[in-house]
């Protein structure tokens, strides 16, 4: 039988009639084409594509043999869906077993941990920050609000306006910012 004359129902018939020699030739071609489909459409690695094609073929073969696959006019469509599902399952399993790679995740559009904070609603962050500022001791809160009012002023100039050394200014600003960041993180549950 030539490849051009092979139809889904003839393929199913080969399996049911157990025509081993012809079935081996056809299955090899079918697996090759399913693998090519994965490599061209899903950019699958050749070995993974071959493995998925073989697994998909085995499932289709077993399904036809057992009678689970009833639509024998569309066996090839079933093969394509099956190989696609095998590939997607393999990728999913691989992603579960793989360590997190920030660069690769960024390429695939995942949100990296520092960016997750930016995704939250600004109103939620603002509300949490106001609550955290209110919890500061009076002296620290006043200092923070004065530092905040000078946020666009160069640090050395801001320190002079607050009657502090540059080192003191940076230390105080860093400590208050750290306390507020921790407080906001706790309130937002991150």
Coordinates of N, CA, C and O in Angstrom, one line a residue:
X1 N 0.9 -1.2 0.0 CA 0.0 0.0 0.0 C 0.9 1.2 0.0 O 1.8 1.3 0.8
X2 N 0.6 2.2 -0.9 CA 1.4 3.4 -0.9 C 1.0 4.4 0.1 O -0.2 4.4 0.6
X3 N 1.9 5.3 0.5 CA 1.5 6.3 1.5 C 0.4 7.2 1.0 O -0.4 7.7 1.8
X4 N 0.3 7.5 -0.3 CA -0.7 8.4 -0.8 C -2.1 7.8 -0.6 O -3.1 8.5 -0.5
X5 N -2.2 6.5 -0.6 CA -3.5 5.8 -0.5 C -3.9 5.5 1.0 O -5.0 5.0 1.2
X6 N -3.0 5.8 1.9 CA -3.3 5.5 3.3 C -4.3 6.5 3.9 O -4.1 7.7 3.9
X7 N -5.4 5.9 4.4 CA -6.5 6.8 5.0 C -6.6 6.3 6.5 O -6.0 5.3 6.9
X8 N -7.3 7.1 7.2 CA -7.5 6.8 8.7 C -8.1 5.4 8.9 O -7.7 4.6 9.7
X9 N -9.1 5.1 8.1 CA -9.8 3.9 8.2 C -8.9 2.7 7.8 O -9.0 1.6 8.4
X10 N -8.1 2.9 6.7 CA -7.2 1.8 6.3 C -6.1 1.6 7.4 O -5.7 0.4 7.6
X11 N -5.7 2.6 8.0 CA -4.7 2.5 9.1 C -5.3 1.7 10.2 O -4.7 0.8 10.8
X12 N -6.5 2.1 10.6 CA -7.2 1.4 11.7 C -7.4 -0.1 11.4 O -7.2 -1.0 12.2
X13 N -7.7 -0.4 10.1 CA -7.8 -1.7 9.6 C -6.5 -2.5 9.8 O -6.5 -3.7 10.2
X14 N -5.4 -1.9 9.4 CA -4.1 -2.5 9.6 C -3.8 -2.9 11.0 O -3.3 -4.0 11.3
X15 N -4.2 -2.1 11.9 CA -4.1 -2.4 13.4 C -5.0 -3.5 13.8 O -4.5 -4.4 14.5
X16 N -6.2 -3.4 13.4 CA -7.2 -4.4 13.9 C -6.8 -5.8 13.3 O -7.0 -6.8 13.9
X17 N -6.4 -5.8 12.0 CA -6.0 -7.1 11.3 C -4.6 -7.5 11.7 O -4.2 -8.6 11.2
X18 N -3.9 -6.7 12.4 CA -2.6 -7.1 12.9 C -1.6 -7.4 11.7 O -0.9 -8.4 11.8
X19 N -1.6 -6.6 10.7 CA -0.7 -6.7 9.5 C 0.6 -6.1 9.9 O 0.9 -4.9 9.6
X20 N 1.4 -6.9 10.6 CA 2.7 -6.4 11.2 C 3.6 -5.7 10.3 O 4.1 -4.6 10.6
X21 N 4.0 -6.3 9.2 CA 5.0 -5.7 8.3 C 4.6 -4.4 7.8 O 5.3 -3.4 7.8
X22 N 3.3 -4.3 7.2 CA 2.8 -3.0 6.7 C 2.6 -2.0 7.8 O 2.9 -0.8 7.7
X23 N 2.2 -2.5 9.0 CA 1.9 -1.6 10.1 C 3.3 -1.0 10.6 O 3.3 0.2 11.0
X24 N 4.3 -1.8 10.7 CA 5.6 -1.3 11.1 C 6.1 -0.1 10.2 O 6.6 0.9 10.6
X25 N 5.9 -0.3 8.9 CA 6.4 0.7 7.9 C 5.5 2.0 8.1 O 6.1 3.1 8.2
X26 N 4.2 1.8 8.2 CA 3.3 3.0 8.3 C 3.5 3.7 9.7 O 3.6 4.9 9.7
X27 N 3.7 2.9 10.7 CA 3.9 3.5 12.1 C 5.2 4.3 12.1 O 5.2 5.4 12.7
X28 N 6.2 3.8 11.5 CA 7.5 4.6 11.4 C 7.3 5.9 10.7 O 7.7 7.0 11.2
X29 N 6.6 5.9 9.6 CA 6.3 7.1 8.9 C 5.4 8.1 9.7 O 5.6 9.3 9.8
X30 N 4.4 7.5 10.3 CA 3.5 8.3 11.1 C 4.2 9.0 12.3 O 4.0 10.1 12.6
X31 N 5.0 8.2 13.0 CA 5.8 8.7 14.1 C 6.8 9.8 13.7 O 6.9 10.9 14.3
X32 N 7.4 9.6 12.5 CA 8.3 10.6 12.0 C 7.5 11.9 11.7 O 8.0 13.0 12.0
X33 N 6.3 11.8 11.1 CA 5.6 13.0 10.8 C 5.0 13.7 12.1 O 5.0 14.9 12.1
X34 N 4.6 12.9 13.1 CA 4.2 13.5 14.3 C 5.4 14.3 15.0 O 5.2 15.4 15.5
X35 N 6.5 13.7 14.9 CA 7.7 14.3 15.5 C 8.0 15.6 14.7 O 8.3 16.6 15.3
X36 N 8.0 15.5 13.4 CA 8.2 16.7 12.6 C 7.2 17.8 12.9 O 7.5 19.0 13.0
X37 N 5.9 17.4 13.2 CA 4.9 18.4 13.6 C 5.3 19.1 14.8 O 5.2 20.3 14.9
X38 N 5.8 18.4 15.9 CA 6.1 19.0 17.1 C 7.4 19.9 17.0 O 7.4 21.0 17.5
X39 N 8.3 19.4 16.2 CA 9.5 20.3 16.0 C 9.2 21.5 15.2 O 9.8 22.6 15.5
X40 N 8.3 21.5 14.2 CA 8.1 22.7 13.4 C 7.0 23.6 14.1 O 7.2 24.8 14.1
X41 N 6.0 23.1 14.7 CA 5.0 23.9 15.3 C 5.3 24.4 16.7 O 5.2 25.5 17.1
X42 N 5.8 23.4 17.5 CA 6.1 23.7 18.9 C 7.6 23.9 19.3 O 8.0 24.1 20.4
X43 N 8.4 23.9 18.2 CA 9.9 24.0 18.4 C 10.4 23.0 19.4 O 11.3 23.4 20.3
X44 N 9.9 21.8 19.4 CA 10.4 20.8 20.3 C 11.8 20.3 19.9 O 12.1 20.2 18.8
X45 N 12.5 19.9 20.9 CA 13.8 19.3 20.7 C 13.6 18.0 20.0 O 12.6 17.3 20.3
X46 N 14.5 17.6 19.1 CA 14.3 16.3 18.3 C 14.0 15.1 19.1 O 13.1 14.3 18.8
X47 N 14.8 14.9 20.2 CA 14.6 13.7 21.0 C 13.3 13.7 21.7 O 12.6 12.7 21.8
X48 N 12.9 14.8 22.3 CA 11.6 15.0 23.0 C 10.5 14.7 22.0 O 9.5 14.0 22.3
X49 N 10.6 15.3 20.8 CA 9.6 15.1 19.8 C 9.4 13.7 19.4 O 8.3 13.2 19.3
X50 N 10.5 13.0 19.2 CA 10.5 11.6 18.9 C 9.8 10.7 20.0 O 9.0 9.9 19.7
X51 N 10.2 11.0 21.2 CA 9.6 10.3 22.4 C 8.1 10.5 22.5 O 7.4 9.6 22.7
X52 N 7.7 11.8 22.3 CA 6.3 12.1 22.4 C 5.5 11.4 21.2 O 4.4 10.9 21.4
X53 N 6.1 11.4 20.1 CA 5.5 10.8 18.9 C 5.3 9.3 19.2 O 4.2 8.7 18.9
X54 N 6.3 8.7 19.7 CA 6.2 7.2 20.0 C 5.2 6.9 21.1 O 4.4 6.0 20.9
X55 N 5.1 7.8 22.1 CA 4.1 7.6 23.2 C 2.7 7.8 22.6 O 1.8 7.1 22.9
X56 N 2.6 8.8 21.8 CA 1.2 9.1 21.2 C 0.8 7.9 20.3 O -0.4 7.5 20.3
X57 N 1.7 7.4 19.5 CA 1.4 6.3 18.6 C 0.9 5.1 19.4 O 0.0 4.5 19.1
X58 N 1.7 4.8 20.5 CA 1.3 3.7 21.4 C -0.1 3.9 21.9 O -0.9 2.9 22.0
X59 N -0.5 5.1 22.3 CA -1.8 5.3 22.9 C -2.9 5.2 21.8 O -3.9 4.6 22.0
X60 N -2.6 5.7 20.6 CA -3.5 5.5 19.5 C -3.7 4.1 19.1 O -4.8 3.6 18.9
X61 N -2.6 3.4 19.0 CA -2.6 1.9 18.7 C -3.4 1.2 19.7 O -4.3 0.4 19.3
X62 N -3.2 1.4 21.0 CA -3.9 0.7 22.1 C -5.4 1.1 22.0 O -6.2 0.2 22.3
X63 N -5.7 2.4 21.7 CA -7.1 2.8 21.7 C -7.8 2.2 20.6 O -9.0 1.8 20.7
X64 N -7.2 2.0 19.4 CA -7.9 1.3 18.3 C -8.0 -0.2 18.6 O -9.1 -0.8 18.4
X65 N -7.0 -0.8 19.1 CA -7.0 -2.2 19.4 C -8.1 -2.5 20.5 O -8.9 -3.5 20.3
X66 N -8.2 -1.7 21.5 CA -9.2 -1.9 22.5 C -10.6 -1.5 22.2 O -11.6 -1.8 22.9
X67 N -10.7 -0.7 21.1 CA -12.0 -0.2 20.7 C -12.4 1.2 21.4 O -13.5 1.6 21.3
X68 N -11.5 1.7 22.2 CA -11.7 3.0 22.8 C -11.9 4.1 21.8 O -12.7 5.1 22.0
X69 N -11.1 4.1 20.7 CA -11.2 5.1 19.7 C -12.3 4.6 18.7 O -12.1 3.6 18.0
X70 N -13.4 5.3 18.6 CA -14.5 4.8 17.8 C -14.5 5.5 16.4 O -15.0 5.0 15.5
X71 N -14.1 6.8 16.4 CA -14.1 7.6 15.2 C -12.9 7.2 14.3 O -11.9 7.9 14.3
X72 N -13.0 6.1 13.6 CA -11.9 5.6 12.8 C -11.7 6.4 11.5 O -10.7 6.2 10.8
X73 N -12.6 7.3 11.2 CA -12.4 8.2 10.0 C -11.4 9.3 10.3 O -11.0 10.1 9.4
X74 N -11.1 9.5 11.5 CA -10.2 10.7 11.9 C -9.1 10.2 12.8 O -8.7 10.9 13.7
X75 N -8.5 9.1 12.5 CA -7.4 8.6 13.4 C -6.2 9.5 13.3 O -5.5 9.8 14.3
X76 N -5.9 10.1 12.1 CA -4.7 11.0 12.0 C -4.9 12.2 12.8 O -4.0 12.7 13.4
X77 N -6.1 12.8 12.8 CA -6.4 13.9 13.6 C -6.2 13.6 15.1 O -5.7 14.4 15.9
X78 N -6.6 12.4 15.5 CA -6.5 12.0 16.8 C -5.0 11.8 17.2 O -4.6 12.2 18.3
X79 N -4.2 11.4 16.2 CA -2.7 11.2 16.4 C -2.1 12.6 16.7 O -1.3 12.7 17.6
X80 N -2.5 13.6 15.9 CA -1.9 15.0 16.1 C -2.3 15.5 17.4 O -1.5 16.1 18.1
X81 N -3.6 15.4 17.8 CA -4.0 15.8 19.2 C -3.2 15.1 20.3 O -2.8 15.7 21.3
X82 N -3.1 13.8 20.1 CA -2.4 13.0 21.1 C -0.9 13.4 21.2 O -0.4 13.5 22.3
X83 N -0.3 13.6 20.1 CA 1.2 13.9 20.2 C 1.3 15.4 20.8 O 2.3 15.6 21.5
X84 N 0.4 16.2 20.5 CA 0.4 17.6 21.0 C 0.3 17.5 22.6 O 1.0 18.1 23.3
X85 N -0.7 16.7 23.0 CA -0.9 16.5 24.4 C 0.3 15.9 25.1 O 0.6 16.3 26.3
X86 N 0.9 14.9 24.5 CA 2.1 14.3 25.1 C 3.2 15.3 25.2 O 3.9 15.3 26.3
X87 N 3.4 16.1 24.2 CA 4.4 17.2 24.3 C 4.1 18.2 25.4 O 5.0 18.5 26.2
X88 N 2.9 18.6 25.5 CA 2.5 19.6 26.6 C 2.7 19.0 28.0 O 3.1 19.7 28.9
X89 N 2.3 17.7 28.1 CA 2.5 17.1 29.4 C 4.0 16.9 29.8 O 4.4 17.1 30.9
X90 N 4.8 16.6 28.7 CA 6.2 16.5 29.0 C 6.8 17.8 29.4 O 7.7 17.9 30.3
X91 N 6.4 18.9 28.7 CA 6.9 20.2 29.1 C 6.4 20.6 30.5 O 7.2 21.2 31.3
X92 N 5.2 20.3 30.9 CA 4.7 20.6 32.2 C 5.5 19.8 33.2 O 5.9 20.4 34.3
X93 N 5.7 18.5 33.0 CA 6.5 17.7 34.0 C 7.9 18.3 34.1 O 8.5 18.4 35.2
X94 N 8.5 18.7 33.0 CA 9.8 19.2 33.0 C 9.9 20.5 33.7 O 10.8 20.8 34.5
X95 N 8.9 21.4 33.6 CA 8.8 22.6 34.3 C 8.7 22.4 35.9 O 9.2 23.2 36.6
X96 N 8.0 21.3 36.3 CA 7.9 21.0 37.7 C 9.2 20.6 38.3 O 9.5 20.8 39.4
X97 N 10.0 19.9 37.5 CA 11.2 19.3 38.0 C 12.4 20.3 37.8 O 13.5 20.0 38.3
X98 N 12.2 21.4 37.1 CA 13.3 22.3 36.8 C 13.4 23.4 37.9 O 12.4 23.9 38.4
X99 N 14.7 23.7 38.2 CA 14.9 24.8 39.1 C 14.5 26.1 38.4 O 14.6 26.2 37.2
X100 N 14.1 27.1 39.2 CA 13.7 28.4 38.6 C 14.9 29.1 38.0 O 15.9 29.3 38.7
X101 N 14.7 29.5 36.8 CA 15.7 30.3 36.1 C 15.1 31.6 35.7 O 14.3 31.7 34.8
X102 N 15.6 32.7 36.4 CA 14.9 34.0 36.2 C 15.0 34.5 34.8 O 14.0 35.1 34.3
X103 N 16.1 34.3 34.1 CA 16.3 34.8 32.8 C 15.3 34.1 31.8 O 14.7 34.7 31.0
X104 N 15.2 32.8 32.0 CA 14.3 32.0 31.1 C 12.9 32.3 31.4 O 12.1 32.5 30.5
X105 N 12.6 32.5 32.7 CA 11.2 32.9 33.1 C 10.8 34.2 32.5 O 9.7 34.4 32.0
X106 N 11.8 35.2 32.5 CA 11.5 36.5 31.9 C 11.2 36.4 30.4 O 10.3 37.0 29.9
X107 N 12.0 35.5 29.7 CA 11.7 35.3 28.3 C 10.3 34.7 28.0 O 9.7 35.0 27.0
X108 N 9.8 33.9 28.9 CA 8.5 33.3 28.8 C 7.4 34.1 29.3 O 6.2 33.7 29.3
X109 N 7.7 35.3 29.9 CA 6.7 36.2 30.3 C 6.2 36.0 31.8 O 5.3 36.6 32.2
X110 N 7.0 35.2 32.5 CA 6.6 35.1 33.9 C 7.0 36.3 34.7 O 7.9 37.0 34.3
X111 N 6.3 36.6 35.8 CA 6.6 37.7 36.6 C 7.6 37.3 37.7 O 7.4 36.3 38.4
X112 N 8.7 38.0 37.7 CA 9.8 37.7 38.7 C 9.4 38.3 40.0 O 8.6 39.2 40.1
X113 N 9.9 37.7 41.1 CA 9.5 38.1 42.5 C 9.5 39.6 42.7 O 8.5 40.1 43.2
X114 N 10.5 40.4 42.3 CA 10.4 41.8 42.6 C 9.3 42.5 41.8 O 8.7 43.5 42.3
X115 N 8.9 41.9 40.7 CA 7.9 42.5 39.9 C 6.5 42.2 40.4 O 5.5 42.9 40.1
X116 N 6.3 41.2 41.2 CA 5.0 40.8 41.7 C 4.5 41.9 42.6 O 3.3 42.2 42.5
X117 N 5.4 42.6 43.3 CA 5.0 43.7 44.2 C 4.3 44.8 43.3 O 3.4 45.4 43.7
X118 N 4.9 45.0 42.2 CA 4.4 46.1 41.3 C 3.1 45.7 40.7 O 2.3 46.6 40.3
X119 N 2.7 44.5 40.6 CA 1.5 44.0 40.0 C 0.3 44.4 41.0 O -0.8 44.6 40.5
X120 N 0.6 44.4 42.3 CA -0.5 44.7 43.2 C -1.1 46.1 42.9 O -0.4 47.0 42.5
X121 N -2.3 46.3 43.3 CA -3.0 47.5 43.1 C -2.3 48.6 43.9 O -1.9 48.5 45.0
X122 N -2.1 49.8 43.2 CA -1.4 50.9 43.9 C -2.2 51.4 45.1 O -1.6 51.9 46.1
X123 N -3.5 51.3 45.0 CA -4.3 51.7 46.1 C -4.1 50.8 47.3 O -4.1 51.3 48.5
X124 N -3.9 49.5 47.2 CA -3.7 48.6 48.3 C -2.3 49.0 48.9 O -2.2 49.0 50.1
X125 N -1.3 49.2 48.0 CA 0.0 49.6 48.6 C 0.0 50.9 49.3 O 0.5 51.0 50.4
X126 N -0.8 51.9 48.7 CA -0.9 53.2 49.4 C -1.5 53.1 50.7 O -1.1 53.7 51.7
X127 N -2.6 52.3 50.8 CA -3.4 52.1 52.1 C -2.4 51.5 53.1 O -2.4 51.9 54.3
X128 N -1.7 50.4 52.7 CA -0.8 49.7 53.6 C 0.3 50.6 54.1 O 0.7 50.7 55.2
X129 N 0.8 51.4 53.1 CA 1.9 52.4 53.5 C 1.4 53.4 54.5 O 2.1 53.7 55.5
X130 N 0.3 54.0 54.3 CA -0.3 55.0 55.2 C -0.5 54.4 56.6 O -0.2 55.0 57.6
X131 N -1.0 53.1 56.6 CA -1.1 52.5 57.9 C 0.2 52.3 58.6 O 0.3 52.5 59.8
X132 N 1.2 51.9 57.8 CA 2.6 51.6 58.4 C 3.2 52.9 58.9 O 3.8 53.0 59.9
X133 N 3.0 54.0 58.1 CA 3.5 55.3 58.6 C 2.9 55.7 59.9 O 3.5 56.2 60.8
X134 N 1.6 55.5 60.0 CA 0.8 55.9 61.2 C 1.3 55.1 62.4 O 1.3 55.5 63.6
X135 N 1.9 53.9 62.2 CA 2.4 53.0 63.3 C 3.8 53.4 63.7 O 4.2 53.0 64.8
X136 N 4.5 54.2 63.0 CA 5.8 54.7 63.4 C 5.7 55.5 64.6 O 4.7 56.2 64.9
X137 N 6.8 55.5 65.4 CA 6.8 56.4 66.6 C 6.8 57.8 66.1 O 7.3 58.1 65.0
X138 N 6.3 58.7 66.9 CA 6.1 60.1 66.5 C 7.4 60.7 65.9 O 7.4 61.4 64.8
X139 N 8.5 60.5 66.6 CA 9.8 61.1 66.2 C 10.2 60.6 64.8 O 10.6 61.3 63.9
X140 N 10.1 59.2 64.6 CA 10.5 58.6 63.3 C 9.5 59.0 62.2 O 9.9 59.3 61.1
X141 N 8.2 59.1 62.5 CA 7.2 59.5 61.6 C 7.5 60.9 61.1 O 7.5 61.2 59.9
X142 N 7.8 61.8 62.0 CA 8.1 63.2 61.6 C 9.3 63.3 60.8 O 9.4 64.0 59.8
X143 N 10.4 62.5 61.1 CA 11.6 62.5 60.3 C 11.3 62.0 58.9 O 11.8 62.5 57.9
X144 N 10.5 60.9 58.9 CA 10.2 60.3 57.6 C 9.5 61.3 56.7 O 9.8 61.5 55.5
X145 N 8.5 62.0 57.3 CA 7.7 63.0 56.5 C 8.6 64.1 56.0 O 8.4 64.7 54.9
X146 N 9.5 64.6 56.9 CA 10.5 65.6 56.4 C 11.4 65.1 55.3 O 11.6 65.8 54.4
X147 N 11.9 63.9 55.5 CA 12.7 63.3 54.4 C 11.9 63.2 53.1 O 12.4 63.5 52.0
X148 N 10.7 62.8 53.2 CA 9.8 62.6 52.1 C 9.6 64.0 51.4 O 9.5 64.0 50.2
X149 N 9.5 65.0 52.2 CA 9.2 66.4 51.6 C 10.5 66.8 50.8 O 10.4 67.7 49.9
X150 N 11.6 66.2 51.1 CA 12.9 66.6 50.4 C 13.3 65.5 49.5 O 14.5 65.5 49.1
X151 N 12.4 64.7 49.0 CA 12.8 63.5 48.2 C 13.5 63.9 46.9 O 14.4 63.1 46.5
X152 N 13.2 65.0 46.3 CA 13.8 65.4 45.1 C 15.0 66.3 45.3 O 15.6 66.7 44.3
X153 N 15.4 66.5 46.5 CA 16.6 67.3 46.8 C 17.8 66.4 46.9 O 17.7 65.2 47.5
X154 N 18.9 66.8 46.4 CA 20.1 65.9 46.6 C 20.4 65.6 48.1 O 20.1 66.4 49.0
X155 N 20.9 64.4 48.3 CA 21.0 63.9 49.7 C 21.8 64.8 50.6 O 21.4 65.1 51.8
X156 N 22.9 65.3 50.1 CA 23.8 66.2 51.0 C 23.0 67.5 51.4 O 23.1 67.9 52.5
X157 N 22.3 68.0 50.4 CA 21.5 69.2 50.7 C 20.4 68.9 51.6 O 20.1 69.7 52.6
X158 N 19.7 67.8 51.4 CA 18.6 67.4 52.3 C 19.1 67.2 53.7 O 18.5 67.6 54.7
X159 N 20.3 66.6 53.9 CA 20.9 66.3 55.2 C 21.1 67.7 55.9 O 20.9 67.8 57.1
X160 N 21.7 68.6 55.1 CA 22.0 69.9 55.7 C 20.7 70.6 56.2 O 20.7 71.2 57.2
X161 N 19.6 70.5 55.4 CA 18.4 71.2 55.8 C 17.8 70.5 57.0 O 17.0 71.2 57.7
X162 N 18.1 69.3 57.3 CA 17.6 68.6 58.4 C 18.6 68.6 59.6 O 18.4 67.9 60.6
X163 N 19.7 69.4 59.4 CA 20.7 69.5 60.5 C 21.3 68.2 60.8 O 21.5 67.8 62.0
X164 N 21.6 67.4 59.8 CA 22.3 66.1 60.0 C 23.5 66.0 59.1 O 23.6 66.7 58.1
X165 N 24.4 65.0 59.5 CA 25.5 64.7 58.6 C 24.9 63.9 57.4 O 23.8 63.3 57.6
X166 N 25.6 63.8 56.3 CA 25.2 63.0 55.2 C 25.0 61.6 55.6 O 24.1 60.9 55.2
X167 N 26.0 61.1 56.4 CA 25.9 59.7 56.8 C 24.7 59.4 57.7 O 24.0 58.4 57.6
X168 N 24.4 60.3 58.6 CA 23.3 60.2 59.5 C 22.0 60.1 58.7 O 21.1 59.3 58.9
X169 N 21.9 61.1 57.7 CA 20.7 61.2 56.9 C 20.5 59.8 56.1 O 19.4 59.3 56.1
X170 N 21.6 59.3 55.5 CA 21.4 58.1 54.7 C 21.1 56.9 55.7 O 20.2 56.1 55.3
X171 N 21.6 56.8 56.8 CA 21.3 55.8 57.8 C 19.9 55.8 58.2 O 19.2 54.8 58.2
X172 N 19.4 57.0 58.6 CA 18.1 57.2 59.1 C 17.1 56.9 58.0 O 16.1 56.2 58.2
X173 N 17.3 57.4 56.8 CA 16.5 57.2 55.7 C 16.4 55.7 55.3 O 15.3 55.1 55.1
X174 N 17.5 55.0 55.4 CA 17.6 53.6 55.1 C 16.8 52.7 56.1 O 16.1 51.8 55.8
X175 N 17.0 53.1 57.4 CA 16.3 52.3 58.4 C 14.8 52.5 58.4 O 14.0 51.5 58.5
X176 N 14.4 53.7 58.2 CA 12.9 54.0 58.1 C 12.3 53.3 56.9 O 11.3 52.7 57.0
X177 N 13.0 53.4 55.8 CA 12.5 52.8 54.5 C 12.4 51.3 54.7 O 11.5 50.7 54.3
X178 N 13.4 50.7 55.4 CA 13.4 49.2 55.6 C 12.3 48.8 56.5 O 11.6 47.8 56.2
X179 N 12.0 49.6 57.6 CA 10.9 49.3 58.5 C 9.6 49.4 57.7 O 8.7 48.5 57.9
X180 N 9.4 50.4 56.9 CA 8.2 50.6 56.2 C 8.0 49.5 55.1 O 6.9 49.0 54.9
X181 N 9.1 49.1 54.5 CA 9.0 48.1 53.4 C 8.6 46.8 54.1 O 7.7 46.1 53.5
X182 N 9.2 46.4 55.2 CA 8.8 45.2 55.9 C 7.3 45.2 56.4 O 6.6 44.2 56.2
X183 N 6.9 46.4 56.9 CA 5.6 46.5 57.4 C 4.6 46.4 56.2 O 3.6 45.7 56.3
X184 N 4.8 47.0 55.1 CA 3.9 46.9 53.9 C 3.9 45.5 53.4 O 2.8 45.0 53.1
X185 N 5.0 44.8 53.4 CA 5.1 43.4 52.9 C 4.2 42.6 53.8 O 3.5 41.7 53.3
X186 N 4.3 42.8 55.1 CA 3.5 42.0 56.0 C 2.0 42.2 55.8 O 1.2 41.3 55.8
X187 N 1.6 43.5 55.6 CA 0.2 43.8 55.5 C -0.3 43.3 54.2 O -1.5 42.9 54.1
X188 N 0.5 43.2 53.2 CA 0.0 42.7 51.9 C 0.2 41.2 51.7 O -0.2 40.6 50.7
X189 N 0.8 40.6 52.8 CA 0.9 39.2 52.8 C 2.0 38.6 51.9 O 1.8 37.5 51.4
X190 N 3.0 39.4 51.5 CA 4.0 38.9 50.6 C 5.3 38.7 51.3 O 5.5 39.2 52.4

